[in-house]
CSV table of C-alpha atoms in Angstrom, one decimal:
chain,number,residue,atom,x,y,z
A,1,ALA,CA,-32.5,51.3,103.8
A,2,GLN,CA,-35.2,51.7,106.5
A,3,THR,CA,-37.8,49.3,106.8
A,4,VAL,CA,-41.1,48.7,108.3
A,5,THR,CA,-42.6,45.7,109.1
A,6,GLN,CA,-46.0,44.9,110.3
A,7,SER,CA,-46.1,41.1,111.5
A,8,GLN,CA,-50.1,40.8,111.7
A,9,PRO,CA,-51.9,40.5,108.4
A,10,GLU,CA,-55.2,40.3,110.0
A,11,MET,CA,-56.4,41.3,113.7
A,12,SER,CA,-59.7,40.9,114.9
A,13,VAL,CA,-61.6,42.9,117.9
A,14,GLN,CA,-64.8,42.7,119.7
A,15,GLU,CA,-66.6,45.8,119.3
A,16,ALA,CA,-66.2,48.3,122.5
A,17,GLU,CA,-63.4,46.0,123.2
A,18,THR,CA,-59.2,47.2,122.7
A,19,VAL,CA,-56.9,45.9,120.3
A,20,THR,CA,-53.3,46.9,119.7
A,21,LEU,CA,-51.2,46.7,116.4
A,22,SER,CA,-47.3,45.9,116.2
A,23,CYS,CA,-45.3,47.8,114.1
A,24,THR,CA,-41.4,47.5,114.2
A,25,TYR,CA,-39.1,49.2,111.8
A,26,ASP,CA,-35.0,49.3,111.3
A,27,THR,CA,-33.1,52.4,111.0
A,28,SER,CA,-29.3,53.8,111.8
A,29,GLU,CA,-30.9,57.7,112.1
A,30,SER,CA,-31.8,59.2,115.4
A,31,ASP,CA,-34.5,61.4,113.6
A,32,TYR,CA,-37.5,60.2,112.0
A,33,TYR,CA,-41.2,60.6,112.1
A,34,LEU,CA,-43.3,57.8,112.7
A,35,PHE,CA,-47.0,57.5,111.4
A,36,TRP,CA,-49.9,55.1,111.4
A,37,TYR,CA,-52.7,55.6,108.5
A,38,LYS,CA,-55.9,54.1,108.3
A,39,GLN,CA,-57.5,53.1,105.0
A,40,PRO,CA,-60.8,52.0,104.8
A,41,PRO,CA,-62.7,50.3,102.1
A,42,SER,CA,-62.7,53.8,100.2
A,43,ARG,CA,-59.4,53.2,100.1
A,44,GLN,CA,-58.5,57.0,101.3
A,45,MET,CA,-55.7,56.9,103.4
A,46,ILE,CA,-56.5,59.0,106.8
A,47,LEU,CA,-53.5,59.9,109.2
A,48,VAL,CA,-54.5,58.1,112.5
A,49,ILE,CA,-51.4,59.4,114.8
A,50,ARG,CA,-48.0,60.8,114.3
A,51,GLN,CA,-45.1,60.5,116.6
A,52,GLU,CA,-41.6,62.8,116.2
A,53,ALA,CA,-38.6,60.5,117.5
A,54,TYR,CA,-37.0,63.2,119.5
A,55,LYS,CA,-40.5,63.4,121.8
A,56,GLN,CA,-40.1,60.9,124.6
A,57,GLN,CA,-43.9,61.0,125.7
A,58,ASN,CA,-46.3,58.7,123.4
A,59,ALA,CA,-48.8,60.1,121.4
A,60,THR,CA,-52.4,60.4,121.9
A,61,GLU,CA,-55.3,61.2,119.6
A,62,ASN,CA,-59.0,60.5,121.6
A,63,ARG,CA,-58.9,56.6,121.3
A,64,PHE,CA,-55.7,55.9,119.3
A,65,SER,CA,-52.5,56.0,120.9
A,66,VAL,CA,-49.1,54.4,120.5
A,67,ASN,CA,-46.5,52.9,122.6
A,68,PHE,CA,-43.1,54.1,120.7
A,69,GLN,CA,-40.5,52.1,122.2
A,70,LYS,CA,-36.9,54.0,120.3
A,71,ALA,CA,-34.2,51.4,121.7
A,72,ALA,CA,-36.3,48.7,120.4
A,73,LYS,CA,-37.1,50.4,117.2
A,74,SER,CA,-41.0,49.1,118.1
A,75,PHE,CA,-44.1,51.8,117.3
A,76,SER,CA,-47.3,50.1,118.6
A,77,LEU,CA,-50.6,51.6,117.8
A,78,LYS,CA,-53.8,50.8,120.6
A,79,ILE,CA,-57.3,51.3,119.8
A,80,SER,CA,-59.4,51.9,123.0
A,81,ASP,CA,-63.3,51.0,122.7
A,82,SER,CA,-63.2,49.9,119.6
A,83,GLN,CA,-65.7,50.5,116.7
A,84,LEU,CA,-67.3,49.3,113.8
A,85,GLY,CA,-66.1,52.1,111.7
A,86,ASP,CA,-62.4,51.6,113.0
A,87,ALA,CA,-62.2,48.2,110.5
A,88,ALA,CA,-59.6,49.2,107.7
A,89,MET,CA,-56.5,48.3,107.1
A,90,TYR,CA,-53.9,50.2,108.9
A,91,PHE,CA,-50.4,51.1,107.6
A,92,CYS,CA,-47.4,52.1,109.5
A,93,ALA,CA,-45.0,54.5,108.0
A,94,TYR,CA,-41.7,56.0,108.7
A,95,ARG,CA,-40.4,59.0,107.5
A,96,SER,CA,-36.7,60.0,107.4
A,97,TYR,CA,-35.3,64.0,107.4
A,98,ASN,CA,-34.7,62.9,103.1
A,99,ASN,CA,-38.5,62.8,103.3
A,100,ASP,CA,-38.1,59.3,102.2
A,101,MET,CA,-41.6,57.4,103.7
A,102,ARG,CA,-41.9,53.6,103.6
A,103,PHE,CA,-44.5,51.5,104.4
A,104,GLY,CA,-45.2,48.5,106.4
A,105,ALA,CA,-47.2,46.0,104.6
A,106,GLY,CA,-50.9,46.5,106.7
A,107,THR,CA,-52.9,45.1,108.9
A,108,ARG,CA,-56.2,44.7,108.3
A,109,LEU,CA,-58.6,45.1,111.2
A,110,THR,CA,-61.9,43.9,111.8
A,111,VAL,CA,-64.3,44.8,114.2
A,112,LYS,CA,-66.7,42.7,115.5
A,113,PRO,CA,-70.4,43.5,116.9
B,1,ASP,CA,-62.2,65.0,102.9
B,2,SER,CA,-58.4,65.8,103.7
B,3,GLY,CA,-58.9,68.7,101.0
B,4,VAL,CA,-56.5,67.5,98.3
B,5,THR,CA,-58.0,66.5,94.7
B,6,GLN,CA,-57.0,64.1,92.3
B,7,THR,CA,-58.4,63.3,88.5
B,8,PRO,CA,-59.2,61.4,87.3
B,9,LYS,CA,-60.8,58.8,89.8
B,10,HIS,CA,-60.2,55.8,87.0
B,11,LEU,CA,-58.6,55.3,84.4
B,12,ILE,CA,-58.1,52.8,81.6
B,13,THR,CA,-55.6,52.2,79.3
B,14,ALA,CA,-53.9,49.4,77.2
B,15,THR,CA,-50.1,48.9,77.3
B,16,GLY,CA,-47.6,51.6,75.4
B,17,GLN,CA,-50.5,53.8,76.1
B,18,ARG,CA,-49.5,57.0,78.1
B,19,VAL,CA,-51.7,58.9,80.7
B,20,THR,CA,-51.3,61.9,82.9
B,21,LEU,CA,-52.2,62.1,86.7
B,22,ARG,CA,-53.7,65.4,87.9
B,23,CYS,CA,-53.3,66.8,92.0
B,24,SER,CA,-54.0,70.1,93.6
B,25,PRO,CA,-52.6,70.2,97.2
B,26,ARG,CA,-54.5,71.3,100.2
B,27,SER,CA,-55.0,75.4,99.8
B,28,GLY,CA,-51.5,76.7,101.7
B,29,ASP,CA,-49.1,73.3,101.2
B,30,LEU,CA,-46.4,74.0,99.0
B,31,SER,CA,-45.5,69.9,99.1
B,32,VAL,CA,-47.0,67.4,96.7
B,33,TYR,CA,-45.6,63.4,97.2
B,34,TRP,CA,-46.5,60.8,94.9
B,35,TYR,CA,-47.4,58.1,95.9
B,36,GLN,CA,-47.9,53.7,94.4
B,37,GLN,CA,-50.2,50.5,95.5
B,38,SER,CA,-50.0,48.1,93.9
B,39,LEU,CA,-50.7,44.4,95.2
B,40,ASP,CA,-47.6,42.8,94.7
B,41,GLN,CA,-45.1,45.9,95.5
B,42,GLY,CA,-47.7,47.3,98.4
B,43,LEU,CA,-47.3,51.0,99.2
B,44,GLN,CA,-44.5,53.3,97.4
B,45,PHE,CA,-43.1,56.7,97.6
B,46,LEU,CA,-42.2,57.7,94.2
B,47,ILE,CA,-41.6,61.9,94.3
B,48,GLN,CA,-41.9,64.5,95.9
B,49,TYR,CA,-41.6,68.5,94.9
B,50,TYR,CA,-41.7,71.4,96.8
B,51,ASN,CA,-42.2,74.8,95.2
B,52,GLY,CA,-42.4,73.8,91.9
B,53,GLU,CA,-38.5,72.1,92.8
B,54,GLU,CA,-37.8,68.4,93.5
B,55,ARG,CA,-37.1,67.8,96.2
B,56,ALA,CA,-36.9,63.9,96.8
B,57,LYS,CA,-36.8,61.1,94.8
B,58,GLY,CA,-37.8,56.9,95.8
B,59,ASN,CA,-38.7,54.0,93.7
B,60,ILE,CA,-39.8,56.4,90.4
B,61,LEU,CA,-39.4,54.3,87.4
B,62,GLU,CA,-37.5,56.3,84.2
B,63,ARG,CA,-40.9,55.8,82.5
B,64,PHE,CA,-42.4,58.1,84.9
B,65,SER,CA,-42.3,61.8,85.6
B,66,ALA,CA,-43.8,64.4,87.5
B,67,GLN,CA,-43.7,67.5,87.8
B,68,GLN,CA,-45.6,70.7,89.9
B,69,PHE,CA,-46.5,74.3,88.3
B,70,PRO,CA,-46.5,77.8,89.3
B,71,ASP,CA,-50.3,77.0,90.8
B,72,LEU,CA,-49.0,74.2,93.1
B,73,HIS,CA,-51.2,71.4,91.5
B,74,SER,CA,-48.8,68.5,90.1
B,75,GLU,CA,-49.4,66.1,87.2
B,76,LEU,CA,-47.6,62.6,87.1
B,77,ASN,CA,-47.1,61.4,84.1
B,78,LEU,CA,-46.8,57.3,82.9
B,79,SER,CA,-45.6,56.4,80.0
B,80,SER,CA,-45.1,53.1,77.6
B,81,LEU,CA,-47.7,51.8,80.5
B,82,GLU,CA,-46.8,47.9,81.2
B,83,LEU,CA,-49.3,45.2,83.2
B,84,GLY,CA,-47.7,45.7,86.2
B,85,ASP,CA,-48.0,50.0,85.9
B,86,SER,CA,-51.9,49.0,87.5
B,87,ALA,CA,-52.7,50.6,90.8
B,88,LEU,CA,-53.4,53.0,92.8
B,89,TYR,CA,-51.6,56.3,92.9
B,90,PHE,CA,-52.2,58.9,95.7
B,91,CYS,CA,-51.0,62.6,95.9
B,92,ALA,CA,-50.7,63.5,99.3
B,93,SER,CA,-49.6,67.6,99.9
B,94,SER,CA,-47.7,69.1,103.0
B,95,VAL,CA,-46.9,72.3,103.8
B,96,GLY,CA,-43.3,72.4,104.3
B,97,SER,CA,-41.1,70.2,102.7
B,98,GLY,CA,-39.6,68.9,106.1
B,99,THR,CA,-41.3,66.1,108.1
B,100,ASP,CA,-44.7,67.9,108.3
B,101,THR,CA,-48.1,65.6,108.3
B,102,GLN,CA,-48.7,64.6,105.1
B,103,TYR,CA,-52.3,64.1,103.9
B,104,PHE,CA,-53.7,62.1,101.0
B,105,GLY,CA,-55.9,62.5,98.4
B,106,PRO,CA,-58.7,59.8,97.2
B,107,GLY,CA,-56.4,58.2,94.6
B,108,THR,CA,-56.7,57.6,91.2
B,109,ARG,CA,-57.4,53.7,89.8
B,110,LEU,CA,-55.0,52.8,86.9
B,111,THR,CA,-56.0,49.9,85.1
B,112,VAL,CA,-53.5,48.7,82.1
B,113,LEU,CA,-55.1,46.0,79.4
């Protein structure tokens, strides 16, 4: 079964600086999708970025980018120019073609002014 | 706002009772997914429906059931409730059944006393 590991329960970053959140996963599949979701105090799950495993190019969405290393089964999220509104729980997620979705335990990001 | 709506926002009930959670997907989305987020289990995928039919099953207990109606809204039924069922229940929707991006609703907070 696929597992998703986020080894950093908590991270902290200074406003305007850059932070990287780590995620590794275990799978025997070759085709799958990876996601980062943000959960602010409101508890709503908000999609941050998505990566298709068959694409070599790393996905980017404005200040958010990923470093996808398929051989290493690693999928880290980089947040540039951090803002106070980025403070939240961040979940890494893996989705296989049978639609099973697995989440990591989450990383709580604090942004210091 | 993701466009996915869930009712009620909060639900408080007693052990042994039965409750129904409701979800309306984004306009045009055919798939509905249910997730449970609890402190001890984290985020878990429960079940997916696509255009009225069950498409994928995750860690859903036998005491739980779901259905998707012709108008595409979905209901999650939880019966013989236990204290451990207290959690945040999310509904998500996507256009298709494959690996389309899922958009999450605001969740229903269930408290079992």
